[in-house]
Each structure stands twice: as structure tokens, then as C-alpha cells.
mmCIF file of C-alpha atoms and ligand atoms in Angstrom:
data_model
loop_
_atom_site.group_PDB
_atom_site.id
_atom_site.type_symbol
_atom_site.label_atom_id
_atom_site.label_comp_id
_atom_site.label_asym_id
_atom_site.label_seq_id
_atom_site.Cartn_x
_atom_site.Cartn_y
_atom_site.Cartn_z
ATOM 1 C CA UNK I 962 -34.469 30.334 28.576
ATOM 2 C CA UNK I 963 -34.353 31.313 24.813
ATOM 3 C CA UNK I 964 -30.893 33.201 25.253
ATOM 4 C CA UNK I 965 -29.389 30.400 27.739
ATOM 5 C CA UNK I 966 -25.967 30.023 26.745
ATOM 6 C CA UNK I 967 -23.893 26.382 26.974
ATOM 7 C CA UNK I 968 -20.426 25.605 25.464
ATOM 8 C CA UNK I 969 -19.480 22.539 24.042
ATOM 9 C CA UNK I 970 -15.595 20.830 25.034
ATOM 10 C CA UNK I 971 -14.070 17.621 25.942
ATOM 11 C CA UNK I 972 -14.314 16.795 29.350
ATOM 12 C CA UNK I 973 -11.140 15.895 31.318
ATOM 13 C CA UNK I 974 -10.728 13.931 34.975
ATOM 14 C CA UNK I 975 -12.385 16.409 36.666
ATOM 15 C CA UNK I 976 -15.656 15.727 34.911
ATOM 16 C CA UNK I 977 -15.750 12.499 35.593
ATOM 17 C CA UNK I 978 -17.783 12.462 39.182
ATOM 18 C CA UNK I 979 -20.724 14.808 36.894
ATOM 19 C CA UNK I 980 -20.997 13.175 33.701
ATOM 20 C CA UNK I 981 -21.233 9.683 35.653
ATOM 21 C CA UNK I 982 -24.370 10.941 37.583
ATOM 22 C CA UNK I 983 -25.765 12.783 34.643
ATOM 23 C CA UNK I 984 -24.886 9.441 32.160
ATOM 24 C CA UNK I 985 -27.030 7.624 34.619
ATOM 25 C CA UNK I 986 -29.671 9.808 35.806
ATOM 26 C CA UNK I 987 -30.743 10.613 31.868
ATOM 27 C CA UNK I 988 -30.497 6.914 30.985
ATOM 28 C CA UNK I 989 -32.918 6.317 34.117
ATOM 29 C CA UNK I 990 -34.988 8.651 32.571
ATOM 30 C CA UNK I 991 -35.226 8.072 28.691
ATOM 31 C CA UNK I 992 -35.643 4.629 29.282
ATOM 32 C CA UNK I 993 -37.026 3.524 33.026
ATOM 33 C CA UNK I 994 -40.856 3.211 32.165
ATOM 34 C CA UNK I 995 -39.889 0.847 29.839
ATOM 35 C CA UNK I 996 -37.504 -1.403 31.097
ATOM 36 C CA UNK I 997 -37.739 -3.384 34.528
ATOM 37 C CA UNK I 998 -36.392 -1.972 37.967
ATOM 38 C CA UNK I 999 -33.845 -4.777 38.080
ATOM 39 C CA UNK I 1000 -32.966 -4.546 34.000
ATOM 40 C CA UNK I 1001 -32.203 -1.143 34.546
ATOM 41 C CA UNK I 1002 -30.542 -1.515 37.707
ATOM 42 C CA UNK I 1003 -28.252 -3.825 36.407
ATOM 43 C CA UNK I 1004 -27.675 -1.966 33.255
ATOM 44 C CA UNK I 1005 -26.515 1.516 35.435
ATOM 45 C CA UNK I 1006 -24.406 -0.693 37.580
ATOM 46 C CA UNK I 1007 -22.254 -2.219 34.171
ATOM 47 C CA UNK I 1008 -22.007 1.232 32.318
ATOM 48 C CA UNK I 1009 -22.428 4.247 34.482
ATOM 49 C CA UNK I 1010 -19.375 4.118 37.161
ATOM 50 C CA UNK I 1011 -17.107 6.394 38.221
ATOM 51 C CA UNK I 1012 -14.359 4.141 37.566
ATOM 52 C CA UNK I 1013 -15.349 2.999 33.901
ATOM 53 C CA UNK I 1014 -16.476 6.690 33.076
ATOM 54 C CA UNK I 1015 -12.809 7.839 34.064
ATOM 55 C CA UNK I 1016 -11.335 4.932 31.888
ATOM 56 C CA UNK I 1017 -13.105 6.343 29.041
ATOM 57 C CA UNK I 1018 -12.650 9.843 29.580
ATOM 58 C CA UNK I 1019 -8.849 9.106 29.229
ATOM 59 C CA UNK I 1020 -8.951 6.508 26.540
ATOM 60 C CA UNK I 1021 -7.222 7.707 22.944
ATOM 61 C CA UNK I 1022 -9.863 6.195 21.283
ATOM 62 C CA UNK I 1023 -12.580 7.905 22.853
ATOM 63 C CA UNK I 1024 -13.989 11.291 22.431
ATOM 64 C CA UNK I 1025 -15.577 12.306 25.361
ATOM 65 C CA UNK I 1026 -17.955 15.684 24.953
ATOM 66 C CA UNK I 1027 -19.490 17.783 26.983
ATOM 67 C CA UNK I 1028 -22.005 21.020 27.005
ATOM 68 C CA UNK I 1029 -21.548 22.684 29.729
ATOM 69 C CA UNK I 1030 -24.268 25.898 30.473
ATOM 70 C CA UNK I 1031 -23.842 27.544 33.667
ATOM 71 C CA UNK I 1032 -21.509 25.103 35.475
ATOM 72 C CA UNK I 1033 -23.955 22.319 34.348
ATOM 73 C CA UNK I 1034 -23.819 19.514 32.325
ATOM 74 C CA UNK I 1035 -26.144 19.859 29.738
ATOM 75 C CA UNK I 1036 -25.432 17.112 27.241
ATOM 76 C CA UNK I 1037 -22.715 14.877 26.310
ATOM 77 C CA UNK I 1038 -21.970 12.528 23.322
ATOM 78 C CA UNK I 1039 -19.186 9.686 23.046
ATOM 79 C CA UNK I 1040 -17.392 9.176 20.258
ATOM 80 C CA UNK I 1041 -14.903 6.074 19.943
ATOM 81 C CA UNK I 1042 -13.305 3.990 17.079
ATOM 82 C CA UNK I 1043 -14.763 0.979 16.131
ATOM 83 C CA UNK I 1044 -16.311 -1.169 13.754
ATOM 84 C CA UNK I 1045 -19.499 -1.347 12.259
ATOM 85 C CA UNK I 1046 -21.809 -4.236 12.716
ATOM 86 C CA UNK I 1047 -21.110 -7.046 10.329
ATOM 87 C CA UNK I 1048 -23.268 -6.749 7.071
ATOM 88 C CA UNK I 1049 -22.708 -2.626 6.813
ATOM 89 C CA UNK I 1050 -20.145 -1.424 4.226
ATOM 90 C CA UNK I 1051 -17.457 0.767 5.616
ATOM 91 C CA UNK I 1052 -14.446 2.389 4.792
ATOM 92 C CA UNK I 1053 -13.300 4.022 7.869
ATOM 93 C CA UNK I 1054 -16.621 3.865 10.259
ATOM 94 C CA UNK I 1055 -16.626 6.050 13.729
ATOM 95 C CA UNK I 1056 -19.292 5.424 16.140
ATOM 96 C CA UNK I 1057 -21.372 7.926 17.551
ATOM 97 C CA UNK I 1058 -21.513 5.497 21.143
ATOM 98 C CA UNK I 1059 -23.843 7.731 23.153
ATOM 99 C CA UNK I 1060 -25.555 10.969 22.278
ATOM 100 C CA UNK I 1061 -27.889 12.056 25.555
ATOM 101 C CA UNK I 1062 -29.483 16.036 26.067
ATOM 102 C CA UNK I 1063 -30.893 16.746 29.327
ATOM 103 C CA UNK I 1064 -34.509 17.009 29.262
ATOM 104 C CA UNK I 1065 -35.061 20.802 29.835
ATOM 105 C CA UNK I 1066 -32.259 21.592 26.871
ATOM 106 C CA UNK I 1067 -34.386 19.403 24.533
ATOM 107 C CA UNK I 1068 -35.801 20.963 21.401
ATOM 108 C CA UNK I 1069 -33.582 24.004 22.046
ATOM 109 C CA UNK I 1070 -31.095 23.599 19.381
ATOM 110 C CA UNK I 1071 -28.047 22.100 21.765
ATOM 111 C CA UNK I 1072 -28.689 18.434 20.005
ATOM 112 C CA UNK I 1073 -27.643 20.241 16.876
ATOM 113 C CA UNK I 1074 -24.594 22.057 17.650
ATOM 114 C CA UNK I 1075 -23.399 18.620 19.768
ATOM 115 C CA UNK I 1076 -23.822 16.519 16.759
ATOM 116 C CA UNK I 1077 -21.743 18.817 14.690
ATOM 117 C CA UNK I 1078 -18.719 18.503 17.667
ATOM 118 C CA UNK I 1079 -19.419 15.154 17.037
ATOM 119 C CA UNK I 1080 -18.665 15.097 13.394
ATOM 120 C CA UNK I 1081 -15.420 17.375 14.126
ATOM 121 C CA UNK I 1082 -14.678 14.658 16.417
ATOM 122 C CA UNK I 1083 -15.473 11.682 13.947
ATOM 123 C CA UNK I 1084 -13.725 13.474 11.085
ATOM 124 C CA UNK I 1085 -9.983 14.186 13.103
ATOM 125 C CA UNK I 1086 -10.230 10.460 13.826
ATOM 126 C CA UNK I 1087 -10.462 10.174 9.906
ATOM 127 C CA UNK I 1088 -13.829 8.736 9.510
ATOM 128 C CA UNK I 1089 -15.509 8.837 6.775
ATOM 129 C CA UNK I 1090 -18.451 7.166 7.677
ATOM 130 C CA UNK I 1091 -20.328 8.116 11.588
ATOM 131 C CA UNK I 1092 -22.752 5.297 12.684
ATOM 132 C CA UNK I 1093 -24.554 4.593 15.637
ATOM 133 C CA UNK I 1094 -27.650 2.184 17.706
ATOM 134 C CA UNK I 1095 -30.966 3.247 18.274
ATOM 135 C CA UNK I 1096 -33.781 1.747 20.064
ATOM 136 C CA UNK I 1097 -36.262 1.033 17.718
ATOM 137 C CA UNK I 1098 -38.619 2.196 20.021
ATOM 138 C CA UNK I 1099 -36.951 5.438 20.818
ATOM 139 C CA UNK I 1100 -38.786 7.579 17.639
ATOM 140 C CA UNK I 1101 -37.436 10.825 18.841
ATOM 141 C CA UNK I 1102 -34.181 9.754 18.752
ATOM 142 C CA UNK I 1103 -34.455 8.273 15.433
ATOM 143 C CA UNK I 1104 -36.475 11.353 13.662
ATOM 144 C CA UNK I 1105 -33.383 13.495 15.263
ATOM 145 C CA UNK I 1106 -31.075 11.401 13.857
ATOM 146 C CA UNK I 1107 -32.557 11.473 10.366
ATOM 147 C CA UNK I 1108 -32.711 15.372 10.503
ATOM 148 C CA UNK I 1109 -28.812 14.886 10.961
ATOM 149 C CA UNK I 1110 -28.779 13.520 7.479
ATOM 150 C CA UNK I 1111 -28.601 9.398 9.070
ATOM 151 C CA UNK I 1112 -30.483 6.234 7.241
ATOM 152 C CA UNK I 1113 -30.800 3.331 9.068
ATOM 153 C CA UNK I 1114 -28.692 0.685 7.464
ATOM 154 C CA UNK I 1115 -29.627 -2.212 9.692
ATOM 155 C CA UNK I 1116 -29.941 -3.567 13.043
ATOM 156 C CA UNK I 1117 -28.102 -4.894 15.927
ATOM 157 C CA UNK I 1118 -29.033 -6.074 19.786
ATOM 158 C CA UNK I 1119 -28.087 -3.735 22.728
ATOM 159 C CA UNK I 1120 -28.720 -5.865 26.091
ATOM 160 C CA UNK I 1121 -30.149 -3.505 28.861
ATOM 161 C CA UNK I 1122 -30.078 -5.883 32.057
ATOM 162 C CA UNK I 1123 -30.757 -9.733 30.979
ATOM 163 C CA UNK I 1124 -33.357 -7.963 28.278
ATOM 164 C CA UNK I 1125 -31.838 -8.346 24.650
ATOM 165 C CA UNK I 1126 -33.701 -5.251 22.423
ATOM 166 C CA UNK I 1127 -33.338 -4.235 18.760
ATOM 167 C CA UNK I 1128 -31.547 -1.447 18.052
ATOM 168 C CA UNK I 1129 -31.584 0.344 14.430
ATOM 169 C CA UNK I 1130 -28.014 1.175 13.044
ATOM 170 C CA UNK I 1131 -27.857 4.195 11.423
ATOM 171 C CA UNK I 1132 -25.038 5.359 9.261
ATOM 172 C CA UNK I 1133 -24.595 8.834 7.565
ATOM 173 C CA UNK I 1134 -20.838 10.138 4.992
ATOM 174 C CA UNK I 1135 -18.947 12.456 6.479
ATOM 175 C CA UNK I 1136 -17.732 14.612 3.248
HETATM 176 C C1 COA G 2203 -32.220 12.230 21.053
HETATM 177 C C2 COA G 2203 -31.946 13.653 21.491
HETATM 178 C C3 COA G 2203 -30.458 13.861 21.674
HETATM 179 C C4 COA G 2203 -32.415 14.602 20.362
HETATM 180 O O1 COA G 2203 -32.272 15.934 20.789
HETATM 181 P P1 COA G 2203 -33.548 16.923 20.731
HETATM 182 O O2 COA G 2203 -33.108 18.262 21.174
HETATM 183 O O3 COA G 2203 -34.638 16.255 21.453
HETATM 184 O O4 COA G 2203 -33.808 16.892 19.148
HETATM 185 P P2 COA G 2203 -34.777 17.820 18.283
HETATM 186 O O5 COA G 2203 -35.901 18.335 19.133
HETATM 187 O O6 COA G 2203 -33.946 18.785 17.544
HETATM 188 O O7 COA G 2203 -35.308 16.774 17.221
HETATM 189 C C5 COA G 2203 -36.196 15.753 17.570
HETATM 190 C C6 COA G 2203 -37.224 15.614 16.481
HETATM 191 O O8 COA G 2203 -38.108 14.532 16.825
HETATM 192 C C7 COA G 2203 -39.428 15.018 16.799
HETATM 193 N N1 COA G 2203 -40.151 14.266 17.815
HETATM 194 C C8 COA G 2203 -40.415 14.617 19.092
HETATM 195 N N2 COA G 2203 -41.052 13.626 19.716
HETATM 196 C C9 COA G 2203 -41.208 12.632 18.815
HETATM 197 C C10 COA G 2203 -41.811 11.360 18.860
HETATM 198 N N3 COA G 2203 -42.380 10.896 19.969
HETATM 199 N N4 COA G 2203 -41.785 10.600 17.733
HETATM 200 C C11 COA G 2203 -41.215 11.047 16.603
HETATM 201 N N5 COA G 2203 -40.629 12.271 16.494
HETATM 202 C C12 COA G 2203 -40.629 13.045 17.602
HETATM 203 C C13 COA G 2203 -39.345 16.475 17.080
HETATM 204 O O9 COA G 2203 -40.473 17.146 16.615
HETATM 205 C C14 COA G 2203 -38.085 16.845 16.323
HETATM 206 O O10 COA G 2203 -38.306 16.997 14.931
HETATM 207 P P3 COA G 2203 -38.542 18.480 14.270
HETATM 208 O O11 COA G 2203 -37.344 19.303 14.611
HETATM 209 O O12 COA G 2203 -38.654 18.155 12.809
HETATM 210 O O13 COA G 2203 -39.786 18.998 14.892
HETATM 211 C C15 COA G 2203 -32.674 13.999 22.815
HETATM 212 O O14 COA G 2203 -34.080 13.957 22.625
HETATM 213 C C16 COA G 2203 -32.300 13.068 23.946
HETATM 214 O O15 COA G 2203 -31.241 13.223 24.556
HETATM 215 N N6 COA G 2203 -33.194 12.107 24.245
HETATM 216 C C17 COA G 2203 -33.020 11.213 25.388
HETATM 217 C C18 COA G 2203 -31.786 10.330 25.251
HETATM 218 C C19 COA G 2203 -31.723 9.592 23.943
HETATM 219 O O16 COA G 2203 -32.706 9.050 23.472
HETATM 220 N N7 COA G 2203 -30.508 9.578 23.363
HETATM 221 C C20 COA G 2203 -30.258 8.907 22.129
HETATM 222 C C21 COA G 2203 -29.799 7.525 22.421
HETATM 223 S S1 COA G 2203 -29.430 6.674 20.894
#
């Protein structure tokens, strides 16, 4: 699949139905061995629905992208306007909310050319800073991220379920 081609654009209504089954299905699988049936259960049922994915894919403060390759979603990333956690120094901090690749476009070099939508994205919003959570378990994630030019900067708690976990907060400039 070396010369598999995707393209990278904002998705719009009609997206909604795919990205809420991909959101889910590649959340179930990056993180299901490790978290409890009913943890993740509950998790999917408070973030990945049709009607909160359409409310996001039409809020102004939310960037919603997509790569598409053959019809197919690929990837997506979120990118929305808010704060920092307290404790990191800002000036005008974006967050990169969700950044997910499917599994067989992994390694492949889509990551890459998502993150640097992503920054387009961050930058027309005027950001100069992009930050984001990580698991601190989830290593690939984080060694990505650093590649990207991020340091984490300190930590915060993302509840999956009832289970509270640590997540790194990484922060990189935007020039
Ligand atoms: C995180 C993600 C977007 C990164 O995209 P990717 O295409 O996998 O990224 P890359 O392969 O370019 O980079 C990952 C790096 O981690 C390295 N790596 C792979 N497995 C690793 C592991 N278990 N521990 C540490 N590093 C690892 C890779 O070797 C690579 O580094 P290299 O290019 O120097 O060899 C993608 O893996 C993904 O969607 N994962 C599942 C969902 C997820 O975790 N999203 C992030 C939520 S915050």
C-alpha cells in the first residue's frame, strides 16, 4: 500500500454517521485491553454519539479533520479553543483534543501530514502555543508526539468510565 493515496479536509454533516463509528471503534481499540468492559462502555456512550459528534462538527470553535483514502476514513484529529491546564504558561494555547490513525495507516506517514493540518488549523485560530493529553501509558503516542517537536509540560486526569488516569500534557510554539 506504499502509493495509497488519502486527502486530508474538514468534515461537514455528512461525516458525521462515519467519524462517530470510526471515533469509537479506534478508541475501543487503542485502549480496550486496558481498561474494563464497563469503563469503556461507559466512556463510548459519553463521547462517541452521533448527536454530540454532529454538535462538534458544527461548533466555531472546533476544527474537525478528516483523511479520507478511498471513500474511507483514515484518521481524524480535533482541534478546539481552550485553555491550558492550570500551572502551564500560555499566551494563546489551542488544543490538539483528539488525534487517532487507523491501525493499518499507522507508520505510513498520514500521522505526519495530519498533524501539520492540525497546526494550519491551530495557527488560523491564532494560537501560538498547540497542547494536548496523553496517556502516560500510551508510549507511541507520546514518542510521536515528541517527533512533532512536543515536551511534556505537565499532567492532568482524563476519566475513562469511573477510572480517573494520568495523562501527560504536552505543549509545543507554533512560530
Ligand atoms: C498516535 C498516532 C496518531 C501516531 O501515528 P503513527 O503513524 O503511529 O506515528 P509514527 O509511526 O510516525 O510515530 C510513532 C513513533 O513511535 C515509535 N513507537 C512505536 N511503538 C512504540 C512503543 N510501543 N513505545 C515507544 N515508541 C514506539 C515508532 O517507532 C515511531 O517512532 P520513529 O518514527 O522514530 O520510528 C497513532 O499511533 C494512533 O492513532 N494511535 C492510536 C490512537 C492514539 O493513541 N491516539 C493518540 C491519543 S492522545
Amino acid at each position: 500500500m506504499s502509493d495509497a493515496i488519502f486527502e486530508i479536509r474538514r468534515a461537514t454533516e455528512a461525516d458525521v454517521t462515519a467519524l462517530t463509528d470510526f471515533g469509537a471503534r479506534t478508541f475501543r481499540e487503542s485502549f480496550g485491553k486496558d481498561n474494563t468492559a464497563e469503563d469503556m462502555e461507559k466512556h463510548l456512550n459519553s463521547a462517541w454519539r452521533q448527536d454530540l459528534q454532529r454538535a462538534e462538527v458544527l461548533d466555531p470553535s472546533i476544527d474537525t479533520l478528516i483523511a479520507v483514502s478511498n471513500g474511507t476514513l483514515a484518521g481524524f484529529a480535533m482541534v478546539r479553543e481552550q485553555h491550558a491546564p492550570p500551572g502551564v504558561a500560555t499566551l494563546q494555547p489551542v488544543e490538539l483534543w483528539r488525534f487517532y490513525v487507523d491501525k493499518p495507516w499507522q507508520g505510513r506517514g498520514l500521522a505526519q501530514a495530519l498533524m501539520t493540518a492540525v497546526e494550519a488549523s491551530a495557527r488560523t485560530r491564532g494560537g501560538r502555543e498547540l497542547w494536548l493529553g496523553v496517556w502516560e501509558r500510551n508510549e507511541r503516542a507520546q514518542a510521536f508526539y515528541r517527533k512533532c517537536g512536543f515536551e511534556k509540560v505537565g499532567t492532568q486526569i482524563f476519566v475513562v468510565g469511573s477510572d480517573p488516569q494520568t495523562d501527560h500534557v504536552m505543549l509545543r510554539k507554533l512560530a
